Amino acid sequence: MSCCGPDRCATCGDIADRATIRSIEGADAACVLESGEEITAAIDLVPGALVGRVLLVHQGVAIGMERRSGEEAVG
Amino acid sequence: MKYVDEYRDAETIRALASEIARKVDLSRVYRIMEICGGHTHTIFRFGLAQLLPDNIELIHGPGCPVCVLPMGRMDVGLAMAENEGLIFAAFGDMMRVPGSKGSPLESKARGADVRMVYSPLDALKIAQKNPDRHVMFFAIGFETTAPSTAVTLMRAKEMGIENFSVFCNHILVNPALRALLDMEDMRLDGFIGPGHVSTVIGCQTYSFIADEYDRPVVVSGFEPVDIMQSISMLVDQLNANEAKVRNQYTRAVSWEGNPAAIGALDLVFELRDSFEWRGLGEIPNSAYKIREEFGRFDAEKVIGVHGQTFADPVEAQCGEVLKGAIKPTECKLFGKGCTPENPVGALMVSSEGACAAQYKYADVTIGVTD
């Protein structure tokens, strides 16, 4: 996983990757990106994280969780 | 990739463009600033500006933290990197950013131990693996990125790590917007609000723009359909003489933001009295510093600031571009003395900078799927 490339600067671009949680161990979640790439994300800041939920991951840390229909985003 | 296709569909983009064209008031101009570098990038990459009526002007904002970092801060960071035995860790975004004596990559070529990391947590792991050396992470970014630094310092403290510090250059969106809004020749009518910054700090934080400055804000996602919808929502408000904060990016942003992330920021950081921005100058309370409780991880205290710093070049007209007074191509250095390969001005530094994006995507003519 790279933070940047010729067409991407995660910090400047305010980019957060959508990552689906596969498993959780302590404060870290094993996730898979839409591209199929597997990453580990810190979930310290998303207390409601559960397997199957979609995280918004920025620089290795989940900053929020995508809304499911009928509920508020994040939290 | 269903998710991406849905928000990049050319037919939907063109339908939104037609809808906007139908409802604009041709007797006026709509000057809309997209705050985020990510929005700027999407606008250029998909040629969205060319799909809009001529009386909608998109002005590219200060939302690229690498672009607005003053050269002097890079000089300080690189001076620290030259300490014997120190490992300098930073995001890849930073590697080509020039200080007055070159970039981190050039420092590496001169012998400094410079390492690119994906996350500050990776820098912390390097510290754990190298207990006899000090690791300094060059932290940069808005409220989207600051939580990752906060989590890293919370974990470092909990683990009792002794050989790790952070050179903190985290900045805040709202003070910069207030500085822009306070400028005498400010010509902006409304704002496309940042997406993932708002995942952290929420929509409510922009209420001052509507209440005090009478300008509408629509928080937007990053795909072309998101941005076209947001422009449409802004046109509706401006036509109705309304100034409210609206949320287009409801799948990722709530009104209040993420309380756990905001709590982590409050725990680890406090506001600096003032911080310098390239192109905008000193802005009060516009950046974070590390709180005393985490002071043993503050590189400015642990390592100290050495070396001479240099002011930014004055020839570039970044401030004028940021205010919407001129377009990137109207800067006298654009494409001549200032290019992505050899950036002089702040906005040419990162691929998300307004000038760099304009330079790269100048030939894009229509919003298309990718």
XYZ file of C-alpha atoms in Angstrom:
445
model
C 0.000 0.000 0.000
C 1.422 3.363 -0.990
C 0.327 6.763 0.265
C 1.018 8.417 -3.048
C 2.009 8.036 -6.643
C 2.121 9.995 -9.855
C -1.664 10.425 -9.804
C -2.339 10.334 -6.082
C -1.302 12.210 -2.982
C -3.341 10.866 -0.084
C -2.540 13.718 2.273
C -3.114 16.549 -0.193
C -6.039 14.846 -1.867
C -7.880 14.245 1.409
C -8.149 10.643 0.259
C -9.602 7.884 2.418
C -9.788 4.363 1.038
C -12.918 2.246 1.398
C -11.876 -0.947 3.150
C -14.126 -3.833 4.207
C -13.281 -5.439 7.549
C -12.417 -9.149 7.304
C -11.288 -9.710 10.891
C -10.414 -7.759 14.015
C -7.542 -8.319 16.435
C -7.285 -5.831 19.277
C -7.211 -2.300 17.864
C -6.315 -3.433 14.349
C -8.543 -4.733 11.575
C -7.526 -6.845 8.603
C -9.320 -5.299 5.647
C -9.627 -5.621 1.907
C -9.730 -2.632 -0.424
C -11.970 -2.387 -3.486
C -8.906 -3.251 -5.571
C -8.589 -6.557 -3.669
C -5.447 -5.440 -1.876
C -5.294 -6.450 1.783
C -4.351 -3.881 4.419
C -4.284 -3.492 8.178
C -6.098 -0.494 9.628
C -6.038 0.887 13.155
C -9.604 1.067 14.451
C -8.985 3.028 17.649
C -11.236 5.841 16.364
C -14.214 3.761 15.184
C -15.609 2.070 18.294
C -18.483 0.433 16.398
C -16.276 -1.387 13.894
C -17.458 -4.916 13.105
C -16.562 -7.530 10.508
C -18.244 -6.679 7.202
C -18.452 -2.934 7.792
C -16.765 -0.524 5.381
C -14.122 1.722 6.908
C -12.696 4.949 5.540
C -8.960 4.488 5.986
C -6.503 7.354 5.780
C -2.769 6.715 6.250
C -3.364 3.406 8.023
C -5.986 4.666 10.463
C -9.768 4.356 10.090
C -11.204 7.861 10.453
C -14.806 6.815 9.961
C -17.189 4.137 8.862
C -19.408 4.311 5.831
C -23.118 4.679 6.425
C -25.417 1.738 5.867
C -28.861 2.637 4.589
C -30.978 4.113 7.347
C -28.156 5.145 9.662
C -25.825 8.082 10.152
C -22.250 7.952 8.844
C -19.233 7.418 11.080
C -19.272 7.108 14.849
C -15.973 -1.786 -9.451
C -19.631 -0.974 -8.931
C -19.070 1.791 -6.401
C -16.678 3.779 -8.562
C -18.665 3.261 -11.778
C -21.802 4.572 -10.129
C -20.169 7.892 -9.289
C -18.228 8.262 -12.559
C -20.991 7.488 -15.009
C -20.687 9.853 -17.989
C -24.441 9.916 -18.639
C -25.199 10.935 -15.072
C -22.480 13.596 -15.186
C -23.883 15.069 -18.421
C -27.436 14.995 -17.028
C -26.282 16.947 -14.004
C -24.453 19.402 -16.269
C -27.671 19.956 -18.241
C -29.632 20.431 -15.026
C -27.131 23.053 -13.821
C -27.180 24.815 -17.203
C -30.985 24.994 -17.090
C -31.113 26.642 -13.694
C -28.240 29.127 -13.694
C -29.123 32.811 -13.766
C -27.284 34.111 -16.827
C -27.260 37.655 -15.459
C -24.776 36.780 -12.726
C -21.489 34.941 -12.111
C -21.181 32.056 -9.612
C -17.705 31.951 -8.058
C -17.369 28.634 -6.236
C -14.266 27.505 -4.381
C -13.507 23.823 -3.931
C -11.451 23.721 -0.749
C -9.897 20.293 -1.128
C -6.975 19.317 -3.323
C -8.822 16.059 -4.010
C -11.763 17.963 -5.466
C -9.414 20.085 -7.569
C -7.835 16.926 -8.919
C -11.191 15.380 -9.847
C -12.354 18.590 -11.538
C -9.281 18.667 -13.775
C -8.986 14.929 -14.309
C -12.586 14.582 -15.509
C -12.798 17.954 -17.240
C -15.777 19.028 -15.150
C -15.198 22.775 -15.571
C -15.700 22.439 -19.330
C -19.139 20.910 -18.748
C -20.362 23.885 -16.737
C -21.900 27.129 -18.014
C -19.395 29.925 -18.586
C -20.759 31.941 -15.673
C -19.769 29.273 -13.115
C -16.151 29.850 -12.099
C -14.418 27.142 -10.072
C -11.683 28.543 -7.866
C -9.161 26.162 -6.401
C -8.655 26.451 -2.664
C -5.861 25.983 -0.138
C -6.680 22.360 0.692
C -3.345 20.835 -0.228
C -1.212 20.732 2.938
C 2.008 19.955 1.092
C 1.405 22.982 -1.145
C 0.875 25.415 1.720
C 3.802 24.223 3.854
C 6.330 27.070 3.957
C 9.798 26.260 2.728
C 11.210 27.181 6.140
C 9.399 24.282 7.845
C 10.924 21.853 5.367
C 14.325 23.395 6.058
C 13.850 22.825 9.793
C 12.731 19.223 9.256
C 15.655 18.449 7.007
C 18.087 20.112 9.412
C 16.787 17.728 12.087
C 17.261 14.817 9.680
C 20.972 15.534 9.554
C 21.366 14.705 13.262
C 23.765 11.778 13.640
C 21.901 8.471 13.740
C 18.438 9.926 13.231
C 15.918 8.191 10.988
C 13.689 10.669 9.135
C 10.303 9.172 8.208
C 7.647 10.862 6.082
C 4.807 10.148 3.682
C 5.784 9.711 0.052
C 3.981 12.986 -0.641
C 6.802 14.809 1.110
C 9.761 13.213 -0.615
C 10.031 15.655 -3.511
C 8.943 18.785 -1.663
C 11.770 21.298 -1.912
C 13.359 23.157 0.963
C 15.941 25.800 0.231
C 18.664 23.138 0.167
C 16.739 20.416 -1.606
C 14.121 17.776 -0.861
C 14.105 14.793 1.531
C 15.104 12.588 -1.409
C 18.111 14.808 -2.043
C 18.979 14.653 1.667
C 18.846 10.869 1.366
C 21.240 11.026 -1.561
C 23.585 13.083 0.627
C 23.562 10.331 3.273
C 20.627 11.083 5.590
C 18.530 8.052 6.596
C 15.236 9.063 4.963
C 12.413 6.513 4.843
C 9.013 6.678 3.178
C 6.104 5.352 5.245
C 2.431 4.745 4.481
C 1.322 5.557 8.024
C 2.830 7.192 11.122
C 2.199 3.817 12.757
C 4.815 2.410 10.361
C 7.288 5.031 11.610
C 6.534 3.885 15.160
C 7.285 0.281 14.118
C 10.641 1.435 12.719
C 11.394 2.957 16.144
C 10.507 -0.340 17.851
C 12.839 -2.231 15.520
C 15.692 0.264 16.006
C 15.813 0.946 19.771
C 19.314 2.428 19.555
C 18.274 5.105 17.048
C 15.824 7.998 17.145
C 12.994 8.040 14.596
C 11.405 11.377 13.699
C 8.145 11.404 11.745
C 7.487 14.514 9.641
C 3.757 14.959 10.243
C 1.713 17.026 7.815
C -1.928 17.269 6.826
C -5.328 18.654 7.749
C -7.836 17.182 10.197
C -8.088 14.065 8.009
C -4.474 13.170 8.706
C -3.946 14.548 12.215
C -5.955 11.682 13.823
C -3.452 9.131 12.497
C -0.653 11.069 14.211
C -2.734 11.324 17.384
C -3.387 7.562 17.457
C 0.318 6.925 16.886
C 1.351 9.138 19.812
C -1.316 7.605 22.065
C 0.060 4.150 21.241
C 3.696 5.311 21.647
C 2.899 6.655 25.114
C 1.051 3.494 26.101
C 3.951 1.317 24.887
C 6.564 3.465 26.647
C 8.513 4.142 23.450
C 11.504 6.422 24.112
C 13.117 6.851 20.687
C 10.277 8.340 18.643
C 9.151 11.892 17.961
C 6.909 13.859 15.620
C 7.691 17.118 13.827
C 4.158 18.456 13.843
C 2.954 20.449 10.831
C -0.738 19.638 11.052
C -2.979 22.496 9.961
C -6.677 23.321 10.227
C -9.155 24.081 7.481
C -11.400 26.662 9.101
C -8.809 29.303 10.072
C -7.563 29.309 6.477
C -11.115 29.745 5.180
C -11.698 32.580 7.617
C -8.473 34.236 6.449
C -9.658 33.965 2.836
C -13.097 35.303 3.702
C -11.555 38.258 5.542
C -9.467 39.343 2.548
C -10.614 42.686 1.149
C -10.770 41.552 -2.470
C -12.406 38.193 -1.709
C -14.767 37.323 -4.569
C -16.128 33.927 -3.568
C -19.870 33.169 -3.578
C -19.896 29.659 -2.114
C -17.805 26.661 -1.104
C -17.565 22.975 -1.945
C -16.641 21.723 1.527
C -13.970 19.100 2.161
C -15.040 15.464 2.237
C -12.865 13.409 4.552
C -11.824 16.355 6.717
C -15.554 16.558 7.378
C -15.732 12.836 8.181
C -13.605 13.799 11.176
C -14.871 17.277 12.140
C -18.420 17.113 10.739
C -20.519 19.637 8.805
C -21.580 21.808 11.710
C -18.107 23.279 11.969
C -18.685 25.318 8.785
C -21.728 27.132 10.167
C -19.663 30.295 10.671
C -19.276 30.602 6.889
C -23.041 30.690 6.452
C -23.867 32.668 9.584
C -21.064 35.247 9.653
C -20.134 35.539 5.976
C -23.450 34.711 4.310
C -21.890 32.119 1.989
C -23.323 28.607 1.365
C -21.273 25.446 1.865
C -21.949 21.979 0.438
C -19.759 19.193 1.823
C -18.951 16.938 -1.117
C -17.645 13.500 -2.007
C -14.743 13.155 -4.401
C -16.185 11.459 -7.453
C -17.332 13.505 -10.467
C -21.018 12.847 -9.805
C -20.537 13.999 -6.195
C -18.976 17.266 -7.305
C -21.567 17.999 -9.990
C -24.360 17.340 -7.467
C -22.659 19.676 -5.001
C -22.372 22.446 -7.592
C -26.051 21.978 -8.392
C -26.915 22.275 -4.679
C -24.823 25.450 -4.397
C -26.503 27.004 -7.445
C -29.899 26.292 -5.847
C -28.870 28.106 -2.669
C -27.312 31.044 -4.490
C -30.394 31.442 -6.700
C -32.564 31.504 -3.585
C -30.183 33.904 -1.771
C -29.665 31.269 0.902
C -26.521 30.571 2.892
C -26.691 27.213 4.612
C -24.383 24.265 5.241
C -25.557 21.205 3.324
C -24.156 17.675 3.126
C -23.924 15.939 -0.251
C -21.493 13.293 1.058
C -23.933 11.646 3.451
C -22.456 8.185 2.960
C -19.283 9.270 4.785
C -20.001 12.490 6.676
C -22.311 13.271 9.573
C -23.335 16.619 11.013
C -21.244 16.180 14.176
C -18.251 14.303 12.733
C -16.462 11.459 14.466
C -16.447 12.089 18.241
C -13.683 9.545 18.884
C -11.391 11.206 16.332
C -12.170 14.694 17.642
C -11.459 13.423 21.176
C -8.077 12.026 20.099
C -7.151 15.343 18.482
C -8.090 17.223 21.671
C -6.113 14.790 23.812
C -2.859 15.022 21.852
C -2.848 18.494 20.275
C -3.495 22.115 21.122
C -3.594 25.163 18.852
C -0.481 27.146 17.969
C -0.862 30.897 18.384
C -0.014 31.325 14.716
C 1.368 29.373 11.750
C 2.715 30.431 8.381
C 1.012 29.208 5.182
C 2.681 29.447 1.782
C 0.682 31.892 -0.282
C -1.453 33.092 2.630
C 1.062 34.222 5.272
C 0.644 33.951 9.040
C -2.814 32.766 10.158
C -3.749 32.790 13.868
C -4.665 29.466 15.518
C -4.345 27.630 12.203
C -2.144 24.693 13.220
C -1.706 22.076 15.907
C 1.195 21.619 18.268
C 1.742 18.653 20.557
C 0.417 19.054 24.098
C 2.805 19.049 27.065
C 1.426 15.656 28.181
C 2.933 14.212 24.980
C 5.933 16.599 25.010
C 8.527 13.831 25.047
C 7.379 12.970 21.528
C 7.587 16.561 20.239
C 10.573 16.769 17.875
C 10.719 20.546 18.258
C 11.494 19.988 21.961
C 13.343 16.663 21.841
C 15.615 17.387 18.880
C 15.433 21.154 18.769
C 15.330 23.444 15.790
C 18.644 24.035 14.073
C 19.677 25.446 10.748
C 18.799 28.546 8.830
C 15.340 28.863 7.303
C 14.476 30.671 4.125
C 11.414 32.604 3.001
C 9.322 31.438 0.085
C 9.969 32.880 -3.368
C 7.922 36.032 -3.913
C 7.627 35.849 -7.716
C 4.865 33.230 -7.687
C 1.295 34.573 -7.356
C -0.122 31.721 -5.262
C -2.037 34.032 -2.943
C -3.802 35.679 -5.880
C -4.776 32.272 -7.273
C -6.070 31.134 -3.878
C -8.241 34.231 -3.541
C -9.685 33.691 -7.000
C -8.205 36.968 -8.216
C -6.368 35.213 -11.067
C -6.472 31.778 -12.674
C -3.404 29.495 -12.411
C -2.561 30.123 -16.061
C -2.549 33.885 -15.429
C 0.376 33.652 -12.990
C 3.467 35.020 -14.689
C 5.500 31.937 -13.733
C 2.956 29.252 -14.736
C 4.564 26.730 -17.073
C 7.628 28.912 -17.495
C 9.751 29.203 -14.378
C 7.283 27.104 -12.375
C 6.434 23.527 -13.434
C 5.649 20.281 -11.541
C 9.240 19.172 -12.182
C 10.656 22.428 -10.796
C 7.975 24.014 -8.595
C 8.536 27.592 -7.447
C 5.083 28.374 -6.065
C 3.150 26.422 -3.466
C 0.364 25.347 -5.799
C 2.710 23.580 -8.215
C 4.266 21.350 -5.543
C 1.873 18.426 -5.187
C -0.199 16.710 -7.886
C -3.295 17.998 -6.040
C -2.135 21.628 -6.122
C -4.304 23.864 -8.315
C -1.466 24.787 -10.661
C -0.013 21.282 -10.909
C -3.443 19.827 -11.710
C -4.091 22.554 -14.301
C -0.678 21.883 -15.857
C -1.184 18.118 -16.003
C -4.776 18.020 -17.225
C -4.836 21.071 -19.487
C -5.984 18.983 -22.446
C -8.883 17.164 -20.768
C -12.049 18.309 -22.496
C -14.999 16.313 -21.226
C -16.229 14.479 -18.160
C -15.778 10.798 -18.860
C -15.765 7.479 -17.059
C -12.354 6.135 -16.291
